[in-house]
PDB file of C-alpha atoms in Angstrom:
ATOM      1  CA  ARG A 189      -9.756 -14.284 -26.085  1.00  0.00           C
ATOM      2  CA  LEU A 190      -8.901 -16.215 -22.942  1.00  0.00           C
ATOM      3  CA  LYS A 191     -12.528 -17.303 -22.538  1.00  0.00           C
ATOM      4  CA  ILE A 192     -12.459 -18.731 -26.059  1.00  0.00           C
ATOM      5  CA  LEU A 193      -9.266 -20.686 -25.426  1.00  0.00           C
ATOM      6  CA  SER A 194     -10.522 -22.008 -22.085  1.00  0.00           C
ATOM      7  CA  ALA A 195     -13.665 -23.346 -23.747  1.00  0.00           C
ATOM      8  CA  ALA A 196     -11.766 -24.752 -26.734  1.00  0.00           C
ATOM      9  CA  PHE A 197      -9.251 -26.636 -24.572  1.00  0.00           C
ATOM     10  CA  PHE A 198     -11.575 -27.693 -21.759  1.00  0.00           C
ATOM     11  CA  ASP A 199     -11.873 -31.282 -23.047  1.00  0.00           C
ATOM     12  CA  ASP A 200      -8.278 -31.578 -24.216  1.00  0.00           C
ATOM     13  CA  PRO A 201      -6.731 -34.799 -22.832  1.00  0.00           C
ATOM     14  CA  LEU A 202      -3.718 -32.924 -21.497  1.00  0.00           C
ATOM     15  CA  PHE A 203      -5.802 -30.597 -19.355  1.00  0.00           C
ATOM     16  CA  GLU A 204      -7.968 -33.517 -18.271  1.00  0.00           C
ATOM     17  CA  PHE A 205      -4.719 -35.150 -17.153  1.00  0.00           C
ATOM     18  CA  PHE A 206      -3.834 -32.080 -15.114  1.00  0.00           C
ATOM     19  CA  TRP A 207      -7.280 -31.725 -13.536  1.00  0.00           C
ATOM     20  CA  SER A 208      -9.718 -34.607 -13.886  1.00  0.00           C
ATOM     21  CA  ASP A 209     -12.387 -32.762 -11.904  1.00  0.00           C
ATOM     22  CA  GLU A 210     -14.283 -30.481 -14.295  1.00  0.00           C
ATOM     23  CA  GLU A 211     -15.014 -27.791 -11.706  1.00  0.00           C
ATOM     24  CA  GLU A 212     -11.363 -27.629 -10.722  1.00  0.00           C
ATOM     25  CA  ARG A 213     -10.308 -27.545 -14.378  1.00  0.00           C
ATOM     26  CA  SER A 214     -12.664 -24.671 -15.129  1.00  0.00           C
ATOM     27  CA  ARG A 215     -11.000 -22.618 -12.382  1.00  0.00           C
ATOM     28  CA  LYS A 216      -7.397 -23.366 -13.285  1.00  0.00           C
ATOM     29  CA  ILE A 217      -7.228 -23.737 -17.054  1.00  0.00           C
ATOM     30  CA  GLY A 218      -7.487 -19.993 -17.692  1.00  0.00           C
ATOM     31  CA  PRO A 219      -4.243 -18.860 -16.001  1.00  0.00           C
ATOM     32  CA  VAL A 220      -2.226 -21.560 -17.795  1.00  0.00           C
ATOM     33  CA  LEU A 221      -3.622 -20.647 -21.212  1.00  0.00           C
ATOM     34  CA  LYS A 222      -3.077 -16.971 -20.442  1.00  0.00           C
ATOM     35  CA  LEU A 223       0.591 -17.786 -19.932  1.00  0.00           C
ATOM     36  CA  PHE A 224       0.723 -19.425 -23.374  1.00  0.00           C
ATOM     37  CA  LEU A 225      -1.129 -16.622 -25.117  1.00  0.00           C
ATOM     38  CA  GLU A 226       0.618 -13.669 -23.543  1.00  0.00           C
ATOM     39  CA  GLY A 227       3.961 -15.423 -23.802  1.00  0.00           C
ATOM     40  CA  ALA A 228       3.605 -15.608 -27.587  1.00  0.00           C
ATOM     41  CA  SER A 229       5.317 -12.866 -29.533  1.00  0.00           C
ATOM     42  CA  GLN A 230       2.395 -12.490 -31.953  1.00  0.00           C
ATOM     43  CA  VAL A 231      -1.345 -12.953 -31.442  1.00  0.00           C
ATOM     44  CA  PHE A 232      -3.890 -13.224 -34.265  1.00  0.00           C
ATOM     45  CA  THR A 233      -7.677 -13.218 -33.982  1.00  0.00           C
ATOM     46  CA  LEU A 234     -10.614 -13.729 -36.323  1.00  0.00           C
ATOM     47  CA  ASP A 235     -14.039 -12.200 -35.696  1.00  0.00           C
ATOM     48  CA  ALA A 236     -17.483 -13.630 -36.408  1.00  0.00           C
ATOM     49  CA  PRO A 237     -19.993 -11.598 -38.463  1.00  0.00           C
ATOM     50  CA  ASP A 238     -21.529 -10.217 -35.262  1.00  0.00           C
ATOM     51  CA  GLY A 239     -18.177  -8.714 -34.285  1.00  0.00           C
ATOM     52  CA  SER A 240     -17.384 -11.208 -31.522  1.00  0.00           C
ATOM     53  CA  CYS A 241     -14.021 -12.958 -31.484  1.00  0.00           C
ATOM     54  CA  ALA A 242     -14.362 -16.459 -32.961  1.00  0.00           C
ATOM     55  CA  ALA A 243     -10.781 -17.764 -33.021  1.00  0.00           C
ATOM     56  CA  VAL A 244      -7.425 -16.976 -31.433  1.00  0.00           C
ATOM     57  CA  LEU A 245      -3.873 -17.967 -32.345  1.00  0.00           C
ATOM     58  CA  GLY A 246      -0.626 -17.227 -30.524  1.00  0.00           C
ATOM     59  CA  ALA A 247       2.678 -17.844 -32.276  1.00  0.00           C
ATOM     60  CA  PHE A 248       6.359 -17.099 -32.624  1.00  0.00           C
ATOM     61  CA  ALA A 249       7.717 -16.108 -36.025  1.00  0.00           C
ATOM     62  CA  PRO A 250      11.019 -17.601 -37.213  1.00  0.00           C
ATOM     63  CA  GLY A 251      13.846 -16.393 -34.990  1.00  0.00           C
ATOM     64  CA  GLU A 252      11.516 -15.225 -32.196  1.00  0.00           C
ATOM     65  CA  TYR A 253      11.661 -18.432 -30.147  1.00  0.00           C
ATOM     66  CA  PRO A 254      13.137 -18.788 -27.618  1.00  0.00           C
ATOM     67  CA  PRO A 255      11.902 -15.287 -26.759  1.00  0.00           C
ATOM     68  CA  SER A 256      14.321 -12.423 -26.344  1.00  0.00           C
ATOM     69  CA  PHE A 257      15.487 -11.478 -22.867  1.00  0.00           C
ATOM     70  CA  LEU A 258      13.300  -8.356 -22.871  1.00  0.00           C
ATOM     71  CA  HIS A 259      10.240 -10.311 -23.955  1.00  0.00           C
ATOM     72  CA  PHE A 260      10.921 -12.912 -21.292  1.00  0.00           C
ATOM     73  CA  LEU A 261      11.476 -10.201 -18.692  1.00  0.00           C
ATOM     74  CA  SER A 262       8.098  -8.638 -19.450  1.00  0.00           C
ATOM     75  CA  ALA A 263       6.413 -12.008 -18.812  1.00  0.00           C
ATOM     76  CA  VAL A 264       8.182 -12.709 -15.506  1.00  0.00           C
ATOM     77  CA  PRO A 265       5.509 -11.122 -13.224  1.00  0.00           C
ATOM     78  CA  MET A 266       2.736 -13.183 -14.852  1.00  0.00           C
ATOM     79  CA  LEU A 267       4.903 -16.308 -14.738  1.00  0.00           C
ATOM     80  CA  ILE A 268       5.538 -15.814 -11.024  1.00  0.00           C
ATOM     81  CA  ARG A 269       1.833 -15.241 -10.288  1.00  0.00           C
ATOM     82  CA  THR A 270       0.769 -18.318 -12.255  1.00  0.00           C
ATOM     83  CA  THR A 271       3.465 -20.525 -10.736  1.00  0.00           C
ATOM     84  CA  ALA A 272       2.721 -19.329  -7.213  1.00  0.00           C
ATOM     85  CA  GLY A 273      -0.997 -19.947  -7.694  1.00  0.00           C
ATOM     86  CA  LEU A 274      -0.418 -23.491  -8.926  1.00  0.00           C
ATOM     87  CA  LEU A 275       2.001 -24.195  -6.085  1.00  0.00           C
ATOM     88  CA  ILE A 276      -0.574 -23.122  -3.528  1.00  0.00           C
ATOM     89  CA  THR A 277      -3.412 -25.180  -5.003  1.00  0.00           C
ATOM     90  CA  ASP A 278      -1.595 -28.143  -6.562  1.00  0.00           C
ATOM     91  CA  GLY A 279       1.835 -28.283  -4.958  1.00  0.00           C
ATOM     92  CA  PHE A 280       4.998 -29.411  -6.715  1.00  0.00           C
ATOM     93  CA  GLY A 281       3.327 -32.439  -8.327  1.00  0.00           C
ATOM     94  CA  LEU A 282       1.658 -30.452 -11.078  1.00  0.00           C
ATOM     95  CA  LEU A 283       4.688 -28.261 -11.692  1.00  0.00           C
ATOM     96  CA  GLY A 284       6.793 -31.392 -12.039  1.00  0.00           C
ATOM     97  CA  LYS A 285       4.438 -32.670 -14.738  1.00  0.00           C
ATOM     98  CA  VAL A 286       4.463 -29.317 -16.537  1.00  0.00           C
ATOM     99  CA  TRP A 287       8.257 -29.154 -16.446  1.00  0.00           C
ATOM    100  CA  SER A 288       8.553 -32.711 -17.776  1.00  0.00           C
ATOM    101  CA  ILE A 289       6.141 -31.954 -20.626  1.00  0.00           C
ATOM    102  CA  TYR A 290       7.998 -28.744 -21.483  1.00  0.00           C
ATOM    103  CA  GLY A 291      11.334 -30.552 -21.526  1.00  0.00           C
ATOM    104  CA  HIS A 292      10.101 -33.316 -23.815  1.00  0.00           C
ATOM    105  CA  ALA A 293       8.376 -30.822 -26.120  1.00  0.00           C
ATOM    106  CA  GLU A 294      11.602 -28.868 -26.505  1.00  0.00           C
ATOM    107  CA  LYS A 295      13.454 -32.011 -27.555  1.00  0.00           C
ATOM    108  CA  ILE A 296      11.142 -32.695 -30.499  1.00  0.00           C
ATOM    109  CA  ARG A 297      10.763 -29.102 -31.693  1.00  0.00           C
ATOM    110  CA  PRO A 298      12.553 -28.442 -35.018  1.00  0.00           C
ATOM    111  CA  LYS A 299      15.931 -26.742 -34.786  1.00  0.00           C
ATOM    112  CA  GLU A 300      15.660 -25.048 -38.159  1.00  0.00           C
ATOM    113  CA  PRO A 301      13.881 -21.640 -38.435  1.00  0.00           C
ATOM    114  CA  HIS A 302      10.110 -22.101 -38.328  1.00  0.00           C
ATOM    115  CA  TRP A 303       6.799 -20.606 -37.284  1.00  0.00           C
ATOM    116  CA  TYR A 304       5.938 -22.019 -33.864  1.00  0.00           C
ATOM    117  CA  ILE A 305       2.227 -22.025 -33.020  1.00  0.00           C
ATOM    118  CA  VAL A 306       1.935 -22.007 -29.237  1.00  0.00           C
ATOM    119  CA  VAL A 307      -1.843 -22.083 -29.017  1.00  0.00           C
ATOM    120  CA  ILE A 308      -4.831 -21.988 -31.368  1.00  0.00           C
ATOM    121  CA  GLY A 309      -8.476 -22.279 -30.385  1.00  0.00           C
ATOM    122  CA  VAL A 310     -11.956 -21.644 -31.768  1.00  0.00           C
ATOM    123  CA  ASP A 311     -15.019 -20.694 -29.769  1.00  0.00           C
ATOM    124  CA  PRO A 312     -17.126 -23.897 -29.517  1.00  0.00           C
ATOM    125  CA  GLU A 313     -20.112 -21.951 -30.868  1.00  0.00           C
ATOM    126  CA  HIS A 314     -18.173 -21.285 -34.076  1.00  0.00           C
ATOM    127  CA  GLN A 315     -16.385 -24.594 -34.516  1.00  0.00           C
ATOM    128  CA  GLY A 316     -16.969 -26.324 -37.839  1.00  0.00           C
ATOM    129  CA  LYS A 317     -17.254 -22.994 -39.689  1.00  0.00           C
ATOM    130  CA  ASN A 318     -13.640 -22.845 -40.901  1.00  0.00           C
ATOM    131  CA  TYR A 319     -12.599 -20.037 -38.554  1.00  0.00           C
ATOM    132  CA  GLY A 320      -9.664 -22.090 -37.327  1.00  0.00           C
ATOM    133  CA  GLY A 321      -8.641 -22.977 -40.867  1.00  0.00           C
ATOM    134  CA  ARG A 322      -8.784 -19.381 -42.043  1.00  0.00           C
ATOM    135  CA  LEU A 323      -6.735 -18.196 -39.090  1.00  0.00           C
ATOM    136  CA  LEU A 324      -4.193 -20.960 -39.597  1.00  0.00           C
ATOM    137  CA  ASN A 325      -3.956 -20.267 -43.331  1.00  0.00           C
ATOM    138  CA  GLY A 326      -2.711 -16.771 -42.573  1.00  0.00           C
ATOM    139  CA  ILE A 327       0.342 -18.293 -40.895  1.00  0.00           C
ATOM    140  CA  LEU A 328       0.794 -20.886 -43.632  1.00  0.00           C
ATOM    141  CA  LEU A 329       0.915 -18.187 -46.311  1.00  0.00           C
ATOM    142  CA  LYS A 330       3.574 -16.284 -44.372  1.00  0.00           C
ATOM    143  CA  ALA A 331       5.559 -19.490 -43.912  1.00  0.00           C
ATOM    144  CA  ASP A 332       5.380 -20.334 -47.626  1.00  0.00           C
ATOM    145  CA  GLU A 333       6.617 -16.860 -48.545  1.00  0.00           C
ATOM    146  CA  GLN A 334       9.520 -17.286 -46.126  1.00  0.00           C
ATOM    147  CA  ARG A 335      10.141 -20.932 -47.162  1.00  0.00           C
ATOM    148  CA  VAL A 336      10.002 -22.165 -43.565  1.00  0.00           C
ATOM    149  CA  PRO A 337       7.983 -24.913 -41.810  1.00  0.00           C
ATOM    150  CA  VAL A 338       5.139 -24.399 -39.346  1.00  0.00           C
ATOM    151  CA  TYR A 339       5.226 -26.430 -36.155  1.00  0.00           C
ATOM    152  CA  LEU A 340       3.056 -27.037 -33.108  1.00  0.00           C
ATOM    153  CA  GLU A 341       2.411 -29.594 -30.385  1.00  0.00           C
ATOM    154  CA  CYS A 342      -0.961 -31.336 -30.226  1.00  0.00           C
ATOM    155  CA  SER A 343      -2.423 -33.439 -27.419  1.00  0.00           C
ATOM    156  CA  ASN A 344      -5.926 -33.914 -28.810  1.00  0.00           C
ATOM    157  CA  PRO A 345      -6.253 -36.774 -31.341  1.00  0.00           C
ATOM    158  CA  ARG A 346      -9.421 -35.202 -32.730  1.00  0.00           C
ATOM    159  CA  SER A 347      -7.352 -32.226 -33.918  1.00  0.00           C
ATOM    160  CA  LEU A 348      -4.923 -34.315 -35.963  1.00  0.00           C
ATOM    161  CA  ASP A 349      -7.351 -34.667 -38.880  1.00  0.00           C
ATOM    162  CA  PHE A 350      -7.801 -30.883 -38.925  1.00  0.00           C
ATOM    163  CA  TYR A 351      -4.057 -30.331 -39.158  1.00  0.00           C
ATOM    164  CA  ALA A 352      -3.679 -33.098 -41.747  1.00  0.00           C
ATOM    165  CA  ARG A 353      -6.171 -31.286 -44.003  1.00  0.00           C
ATOM    166  CA  HIS A 354      -3.865 -28.272 -43.886  1.00  0.00           C
ATOM    167  CA  GLY A 355      -0.764 -30.205 -44.867  1.00  0.00           C
ATOM    168  CA  PHE A 356       0.612 -31.095 -41.436  1.00  0.00           C
ATOM    169  CA  SER A 357       2.001 -34.481 -40.501  1.00  0.00           C
ATOM    170  CA  VAL A 358       3.089 -35.994 -37.198  1.00  0.00           C
ATOM    171  CA  ASN A 359       6.861 -36.096 -36.934  1.00  0.00           C
ATOM    172  CA  ARG A 360       7.146 -37.531 -33.436  1.00  0.00           C
ATOM    173  CA  GLU A 361       5.125 -38.712 -30.429  1.00  0.00           C
ATOM    174  CA  VAL A 362       6.166 -38.437 -26.774  1.00  0.00           C
ATOM    175  CA  ARG A 363       4.680 -39.405 -23.414  1.00  0.00           C
ATOM    176  CA  PRO A 364       6.514 -37.172 -20.949  1.00  0.00           C
ATOM    177  CA  CYS A 365       5.426 -38.770 -17.673  1.00  0.00           C
ATOM    178  CA  ALA A 366       3.332 -41.588 -16.211  1.00  0.00           C
ATOM    179  CA  GLY A 367      -0.347 -41.293 -17.092  1.00  0.00           C
ATOM    180  CA  CYS A 368       0.223 -38.401 -19.484  1.00  0.00           C
ATOM    181  CA  PRO A 369      -1.599 -38.622 -22.823  1.00  0.00           C
ATOM    182  CA  PRO A 370       0.564 -38.701 -25.955  1.00  0.00           C
ATOM    183  CA  ILE A 371       1.785 -35.384 -27.276  1.00  0.00           C
ATOM    184  CA  TRP A 372       2.462 -35.138 -30.992  1.00  0.00           C
ATOM    185  CA  GLY A 373       4.902 -32.856 -32.723  1.00  0.00           C
ATOM    186  CA  VAL A 374       3.053 -31.748 -35.859  1.00  0.00           C
ATOM    187  CA  GLU A 375       4.861 -30.054 -38.734  1.00  0.00           C
ATOM    188  CA  ARG A 376       3.941 -28.618 -42.086  1.00  0.00           C
ATOM    189  CA  LYS A 377       6.704 -28.104 -44.633  1.00  0.00           C
ATOM    190  CA  PRO A 378       6.593 -25.003 -46.841  1.00  0.00           C
ATOM    191  CA  PHE A 379       4.702 -25.431 -50.079  1.00  0.00           C
ATOM    192  CA  GLN A 380       7.025 -25.926 -53.014  1.00  0.00           C
ATOM    193  CA  SER A 381       5.510 -24.888 -56.321  1.00  0.00           C
ATOM    194  CA  PRO A 382       6.499 -27.141 -59.221  1.00  0.00           C
ATOM    195  CA  GLU A 383       9.168 -25.850 -61.577  1.00  0.00           C
ATOM    196  CA  PRO A 384       7.584 -24.576 -64.793  1.00  0.00           C
ATOM    197  CA  ALA A 385       8.151 -26.838 -67.753  1.00  0.00           C
ATOM    198  CA  LEU A 386      10.466 -25.438 -70.430  1.00  0.00           C
ATOM    199  CA  SER A 387       8.659 -24.347 -73.548  1.00  0.00           C
ATOM    200  CA  SER A 388       9.681 -26.003 -76.813  1.00  0.00           C
ATOM    201  CA  ARG A 389      10.318 -22.488 -78.079  1.00  0.00           C
ATOM    202  CA  SER A 390      12.683 -21.561 -75.271  1.00  0.00           C
ATOM    203  CA  ARG A 391      16.030 -20.255 -76.412  1.00  0.00           C
ATOM    204  CA  PHE A 392      19.304 -20.365 -74.489  1.00  0.00           C
TER     205      PHE A 392
END
């Protein structure tokens, strides 16, 4: 699953901002995405016909974010390892950027109950085959049943059309620090079915 996410996000402008050198990015992108994926309270996958994993999605259901103390506690060892590794190789500069991005993202995240998609990615070999859409639709159906929005942050402009096709719209744009690409808060409101028209034979 991590290999899929690393390949899917390799050309994302945000990760290019973190590490412009492709060789360096290939070494360091994995631990950061692992933090996102394993930090999520729920992980969903979709397999290709040959049985290989084609798409991965990590999310928090309504009421699960911020994570509970126990969930956070279980992620502390991985958080320490990832942070220590980045400090050794990149120093405080990168961590400062990450902290700034996190802070700005928190400010634009909806306050009402919602599904929060932390990460979603499709194996490049399977992109364009609707694996991402099918995986996303599973969350959208749950959200419609619960009458809550679905929200995520996006830093790749090429992905905005994909989300727009699934009913999402940009609700805000931020640039957390100098040189950082724009980050969009993208939200999809729950589907509201039209009220049935009253029949002329209806009785009160």
